[in-house]
XYZ file of C-alpha atoms in Angstrom:
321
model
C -16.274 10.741 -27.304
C -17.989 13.730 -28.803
C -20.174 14.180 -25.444
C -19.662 15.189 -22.340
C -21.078 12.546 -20.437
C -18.184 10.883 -17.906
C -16.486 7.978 -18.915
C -17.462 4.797 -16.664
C -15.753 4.784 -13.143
C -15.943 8.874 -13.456
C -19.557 8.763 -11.099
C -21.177 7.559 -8.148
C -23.004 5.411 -11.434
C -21.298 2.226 -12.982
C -22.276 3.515 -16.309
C -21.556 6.868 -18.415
C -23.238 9.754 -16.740
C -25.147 11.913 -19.081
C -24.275 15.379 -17.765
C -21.034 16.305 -16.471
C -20.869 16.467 -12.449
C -20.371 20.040 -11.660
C -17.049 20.735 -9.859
C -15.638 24.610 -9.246
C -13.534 24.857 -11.941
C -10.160 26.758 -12.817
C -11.478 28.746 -16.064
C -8.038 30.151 -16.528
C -4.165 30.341 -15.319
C -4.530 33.616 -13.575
C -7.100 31.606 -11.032
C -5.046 28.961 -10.115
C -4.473 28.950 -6.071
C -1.795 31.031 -5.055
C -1.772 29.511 -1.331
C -0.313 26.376 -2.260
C 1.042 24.798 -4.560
C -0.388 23.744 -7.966
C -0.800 20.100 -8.953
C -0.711 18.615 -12.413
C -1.984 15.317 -13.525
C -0.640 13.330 -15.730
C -2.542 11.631 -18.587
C -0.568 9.798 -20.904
C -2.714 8.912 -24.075
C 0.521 6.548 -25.105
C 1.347 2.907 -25.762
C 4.914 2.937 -24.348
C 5.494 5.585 -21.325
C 7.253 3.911 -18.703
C 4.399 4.022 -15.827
C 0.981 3.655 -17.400
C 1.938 3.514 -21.426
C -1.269 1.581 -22.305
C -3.946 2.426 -19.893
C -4.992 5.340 -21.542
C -4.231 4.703 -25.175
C -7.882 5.443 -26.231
C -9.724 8.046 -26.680
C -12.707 7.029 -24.203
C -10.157 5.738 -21.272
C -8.082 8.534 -21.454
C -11.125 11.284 -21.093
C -12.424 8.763 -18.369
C -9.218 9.321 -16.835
C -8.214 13.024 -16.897
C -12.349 13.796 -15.728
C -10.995 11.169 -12.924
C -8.264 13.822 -11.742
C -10.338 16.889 -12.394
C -13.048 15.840 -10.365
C -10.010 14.645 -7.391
C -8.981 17.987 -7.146
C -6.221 18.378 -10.044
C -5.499 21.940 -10.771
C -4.260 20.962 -14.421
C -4.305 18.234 -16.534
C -1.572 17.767 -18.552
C -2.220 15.704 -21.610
C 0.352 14.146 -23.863
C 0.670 11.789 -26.469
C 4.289 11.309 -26.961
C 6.485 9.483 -24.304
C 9.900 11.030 -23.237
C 10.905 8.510 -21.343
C 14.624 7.200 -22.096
C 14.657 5.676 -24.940
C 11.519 6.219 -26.598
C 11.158 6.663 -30.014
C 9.979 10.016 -31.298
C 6.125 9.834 -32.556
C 4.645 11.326 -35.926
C 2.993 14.887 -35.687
C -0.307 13.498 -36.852
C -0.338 10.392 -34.722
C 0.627 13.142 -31.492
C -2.568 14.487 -32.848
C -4.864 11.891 -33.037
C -4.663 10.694 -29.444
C -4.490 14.161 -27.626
C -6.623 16.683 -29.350
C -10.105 15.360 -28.934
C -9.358 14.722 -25.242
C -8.158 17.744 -24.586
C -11.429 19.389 -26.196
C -13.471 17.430 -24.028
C -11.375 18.434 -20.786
C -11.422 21.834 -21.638
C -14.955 21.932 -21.948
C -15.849 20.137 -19.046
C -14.058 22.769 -17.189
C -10.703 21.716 -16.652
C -7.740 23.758 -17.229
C -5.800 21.653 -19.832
C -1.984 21.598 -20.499
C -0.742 19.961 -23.712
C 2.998 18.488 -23.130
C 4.589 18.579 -26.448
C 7.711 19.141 -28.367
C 6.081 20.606 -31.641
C 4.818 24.242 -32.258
C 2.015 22.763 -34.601
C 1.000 20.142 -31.894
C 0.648 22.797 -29.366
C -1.309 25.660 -31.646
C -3.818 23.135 -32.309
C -4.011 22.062 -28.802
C -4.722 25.845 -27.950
C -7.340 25.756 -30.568
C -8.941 22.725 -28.829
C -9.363 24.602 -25.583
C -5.269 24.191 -23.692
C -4.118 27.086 -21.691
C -0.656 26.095 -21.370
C 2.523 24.365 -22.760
C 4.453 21.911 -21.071
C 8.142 21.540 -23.401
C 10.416 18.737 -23.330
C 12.963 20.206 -25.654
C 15.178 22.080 -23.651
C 18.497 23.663 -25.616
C 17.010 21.855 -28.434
C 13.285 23.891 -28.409
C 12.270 24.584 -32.105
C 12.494 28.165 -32.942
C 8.466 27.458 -34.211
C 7.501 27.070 -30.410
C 9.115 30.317 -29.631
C 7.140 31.891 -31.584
C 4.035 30.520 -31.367
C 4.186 31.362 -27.217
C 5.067 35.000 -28.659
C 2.666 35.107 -30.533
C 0.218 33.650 -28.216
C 1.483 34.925 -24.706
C 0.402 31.668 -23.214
C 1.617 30.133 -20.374
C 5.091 27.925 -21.063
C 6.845 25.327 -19.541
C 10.619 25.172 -20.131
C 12.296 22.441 -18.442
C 15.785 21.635 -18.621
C 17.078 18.884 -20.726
C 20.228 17.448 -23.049
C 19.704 15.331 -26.146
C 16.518 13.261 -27.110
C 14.926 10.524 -25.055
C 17.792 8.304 -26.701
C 20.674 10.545 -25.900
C 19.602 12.295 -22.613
C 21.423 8.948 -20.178
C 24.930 9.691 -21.855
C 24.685 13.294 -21.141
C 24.933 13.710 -17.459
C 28.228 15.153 -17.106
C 28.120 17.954 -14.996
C 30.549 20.115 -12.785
C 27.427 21.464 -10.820
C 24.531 20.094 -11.165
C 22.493 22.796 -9.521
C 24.537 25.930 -10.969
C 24.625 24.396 -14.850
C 21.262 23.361 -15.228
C 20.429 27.104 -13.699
C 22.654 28.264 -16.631
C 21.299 25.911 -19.192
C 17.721 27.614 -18.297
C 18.862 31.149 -18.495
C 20.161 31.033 -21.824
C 17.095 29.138 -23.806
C 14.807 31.893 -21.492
C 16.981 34.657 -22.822
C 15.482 33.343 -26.441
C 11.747 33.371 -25.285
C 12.116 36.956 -23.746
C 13.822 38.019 -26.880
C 11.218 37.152 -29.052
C 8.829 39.445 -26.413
C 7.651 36.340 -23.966
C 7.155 38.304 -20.690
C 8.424 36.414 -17.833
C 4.661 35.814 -16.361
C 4.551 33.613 -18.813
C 8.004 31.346 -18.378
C 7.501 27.941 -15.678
C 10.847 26.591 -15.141
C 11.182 23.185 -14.489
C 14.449 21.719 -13.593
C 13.940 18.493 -15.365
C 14.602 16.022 -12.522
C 15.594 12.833 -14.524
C 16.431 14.461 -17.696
C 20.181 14.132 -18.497
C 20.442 13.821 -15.037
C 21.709 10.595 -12.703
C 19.857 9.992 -9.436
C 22.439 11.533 -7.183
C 22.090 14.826 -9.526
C 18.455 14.230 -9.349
C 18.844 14.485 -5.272
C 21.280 17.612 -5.454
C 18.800 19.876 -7.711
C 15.811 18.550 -5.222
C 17.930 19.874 -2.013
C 18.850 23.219 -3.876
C 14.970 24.406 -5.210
C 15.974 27.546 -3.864
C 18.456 28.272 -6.651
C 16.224 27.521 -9.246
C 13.201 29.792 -8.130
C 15.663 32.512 -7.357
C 15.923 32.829 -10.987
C 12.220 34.904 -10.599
C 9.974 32.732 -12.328
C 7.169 29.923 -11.451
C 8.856 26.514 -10.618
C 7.011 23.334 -11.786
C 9.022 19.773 -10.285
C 8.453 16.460 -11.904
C 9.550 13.530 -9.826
C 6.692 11.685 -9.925
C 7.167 7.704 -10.167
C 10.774 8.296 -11.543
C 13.917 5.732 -11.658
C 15.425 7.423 -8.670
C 13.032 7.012 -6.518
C 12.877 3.480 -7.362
C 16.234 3.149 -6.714
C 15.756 4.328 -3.454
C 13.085 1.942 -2.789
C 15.010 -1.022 -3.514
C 14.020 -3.990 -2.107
C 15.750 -7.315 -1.941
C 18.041 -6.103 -4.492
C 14.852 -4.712 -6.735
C 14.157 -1.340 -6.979
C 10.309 0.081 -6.434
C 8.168 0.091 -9.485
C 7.118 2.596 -10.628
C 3.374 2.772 -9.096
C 4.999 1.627 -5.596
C 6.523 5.149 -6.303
C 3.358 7.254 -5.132
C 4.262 7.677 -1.528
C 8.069 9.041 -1.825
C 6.857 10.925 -4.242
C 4.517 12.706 -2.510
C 6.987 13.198 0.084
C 9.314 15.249 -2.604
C 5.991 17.524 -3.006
C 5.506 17.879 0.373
C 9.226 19.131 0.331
C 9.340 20.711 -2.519
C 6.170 22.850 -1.878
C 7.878 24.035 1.324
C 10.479 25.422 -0.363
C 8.131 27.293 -1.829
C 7.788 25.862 -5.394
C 4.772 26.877 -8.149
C 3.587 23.255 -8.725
C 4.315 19.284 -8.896
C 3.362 17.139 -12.007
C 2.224 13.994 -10.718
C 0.188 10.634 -11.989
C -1.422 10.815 -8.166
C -3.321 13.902 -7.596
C -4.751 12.559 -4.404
C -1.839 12.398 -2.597
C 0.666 15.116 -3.768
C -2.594 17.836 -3.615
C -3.076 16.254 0.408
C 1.111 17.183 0.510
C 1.173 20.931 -1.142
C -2.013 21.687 1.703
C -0.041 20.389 4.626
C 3.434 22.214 3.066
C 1.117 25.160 2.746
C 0.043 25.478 6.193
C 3.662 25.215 7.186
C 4.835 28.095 5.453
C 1.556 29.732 6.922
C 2.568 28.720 10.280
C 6.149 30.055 9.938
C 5.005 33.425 8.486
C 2.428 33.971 11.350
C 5.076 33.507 13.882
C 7.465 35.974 11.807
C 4.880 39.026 11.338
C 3.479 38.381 15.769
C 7.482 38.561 16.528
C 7.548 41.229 14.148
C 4.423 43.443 15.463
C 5.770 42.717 19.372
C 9.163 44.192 18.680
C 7.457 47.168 17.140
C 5.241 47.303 20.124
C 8.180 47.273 21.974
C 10.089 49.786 20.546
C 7.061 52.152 20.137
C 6.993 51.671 24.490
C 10.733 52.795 24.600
């Protein structure tokens, strides 16, 4: 899809529109709102990831897709082609290539600011090439030393999220003291490696990795202590979205939620999570979670506005004395 015509179901039309709608677009990271917080969408050009592996496994359905969540308000669109789900197997360089590239060309230059999620420095310089303005990193402790220096080289924004193992280790490596203080270790010490190399910290998102090496009740204990991960001093991105815990929590009859009955509760950790102040949520429904990180906004709003009157009337006060 060499074009930038929208995909079907991207228009009022029922059939491929043959200019791009025109939407206010985020041409870069620097103009991404800083009143609320960011939301990602998900687009999963895979066969296997454990939500929608297979509904975007083409070229044409996936670009239909991601202009889908542009146009619905998504700040970013983060495009991969590998699932990290547990258990998956790891995917060829090449094949990565295939599926993600050309839709993250056609993103880009419809106006949307891309993200490429990826665990290979060769992956990711191409996907700059192609018109991403970010990384979004599985790896963890086990990052290559290539992908440092590639986001040296190319002071572009990075995602490091905490993880242990590969997709087929990561269940068996949950054994933690503290949660919340160890994974806030774990971080510092692959950062320390990026700033090293001459990353400035602008350019470091941490992400806490909720489900990665991580059982639901650890899952619950890093949501309730946000504030110890963005005390570290850089941008926060959360990923809960449609994840086992939540479907745990949703049980039903002895079945827990699947994963697209997920949508609500996870808006709800976005709504919460954005009030803790957070950077951003990566979610598969923009709709919702962007409706969540307004209303969180205006909460924080509302609590700062009472703060600075209280504040001006006991100056007033004082100034009276």
């Amino acid at each position: 899809m060499d074009s930038l015509a929208a995909g079907p179901g991207t228009g009022p039309a029922t059939s491929p529109l043959p200019v791009l709608r025109a939407r206010k677009s985020v041409a870069s990271f620097a103009a991404l709102p800083k009143d609320r917080a960011v939301v990602m969408g998900i687009l999963n050009c895979t066969p296997d990831s454990f939500s929608d592996g297979g509904e975007y496994n083409s070229t044409e359905t996936a670009i239909a897709h991601g202009l889908r969540m542009f146009y619905g308000g998504a700040d970013i669109i983060d495009v991969g082609g590998e699932s990290t789900r547990p258990g998956a197997q790891e995917v060829d360089e090449l094949e990565e290539q295939r599926r993600i590239l050309p839709v993250i060309s056609t993103l880009a230059k419809a106006g949307a600011l891309v993200s490429v999620d990826t665990r290979h420095a060769t992956t990711a310089a191409l996907a700059l090439d192609a018109g991403a303005g970010l990384i979004n990193d599985v790896s963890g402790a086990r990052v290559h030393p290539d992908m440092i220096a590639l986001i040296a080289q190319r002071q572009v924004p990075y995602v490091l999220m905490h993880s242990r193992g590969d997709s087929r280790s990561m269940d068996s490596l949950t054994q933690y003291a503290d949660v919340v203080a160890e994974v806030v270790q774990e971080l510092s010490a692959v950062r320390e490696k990026f700033y090293a190399a001459g990353v400035t910290p602008e350019n470091i998102i941490l992400d806490p990795g909720i489900g990665f090496s991580k059982n639901a009740e650890q899952n619950w204990e890093l949501l309730a202590n946000l504030d110890v991960v963005t005390a570290m001093g850089n941008k926060v991105l959360l990923g809960t979205s449609r994840k086992r815990f939540l479907g745990s929590l949703l049980t039903s009859a002895g079945k827990a939620a699947a994963p697209k009955e997920r949508d609500d509760a996870t808006s709800a950790t976005t709504a919460l999570a954005a009030a803790q102040g957070i950077w951003g949520v990566r979610v598969h429904d923009v709709g919702a979670s962007l409706d969540a990180a307004k209303v969180a906004a205006r909460l924080l709003a509302g609590k700062r506005s009472r703060a600075a009157r209280l504040e001006a009337t006991q100056l007033t006060d004082a100034g009276s004395q």
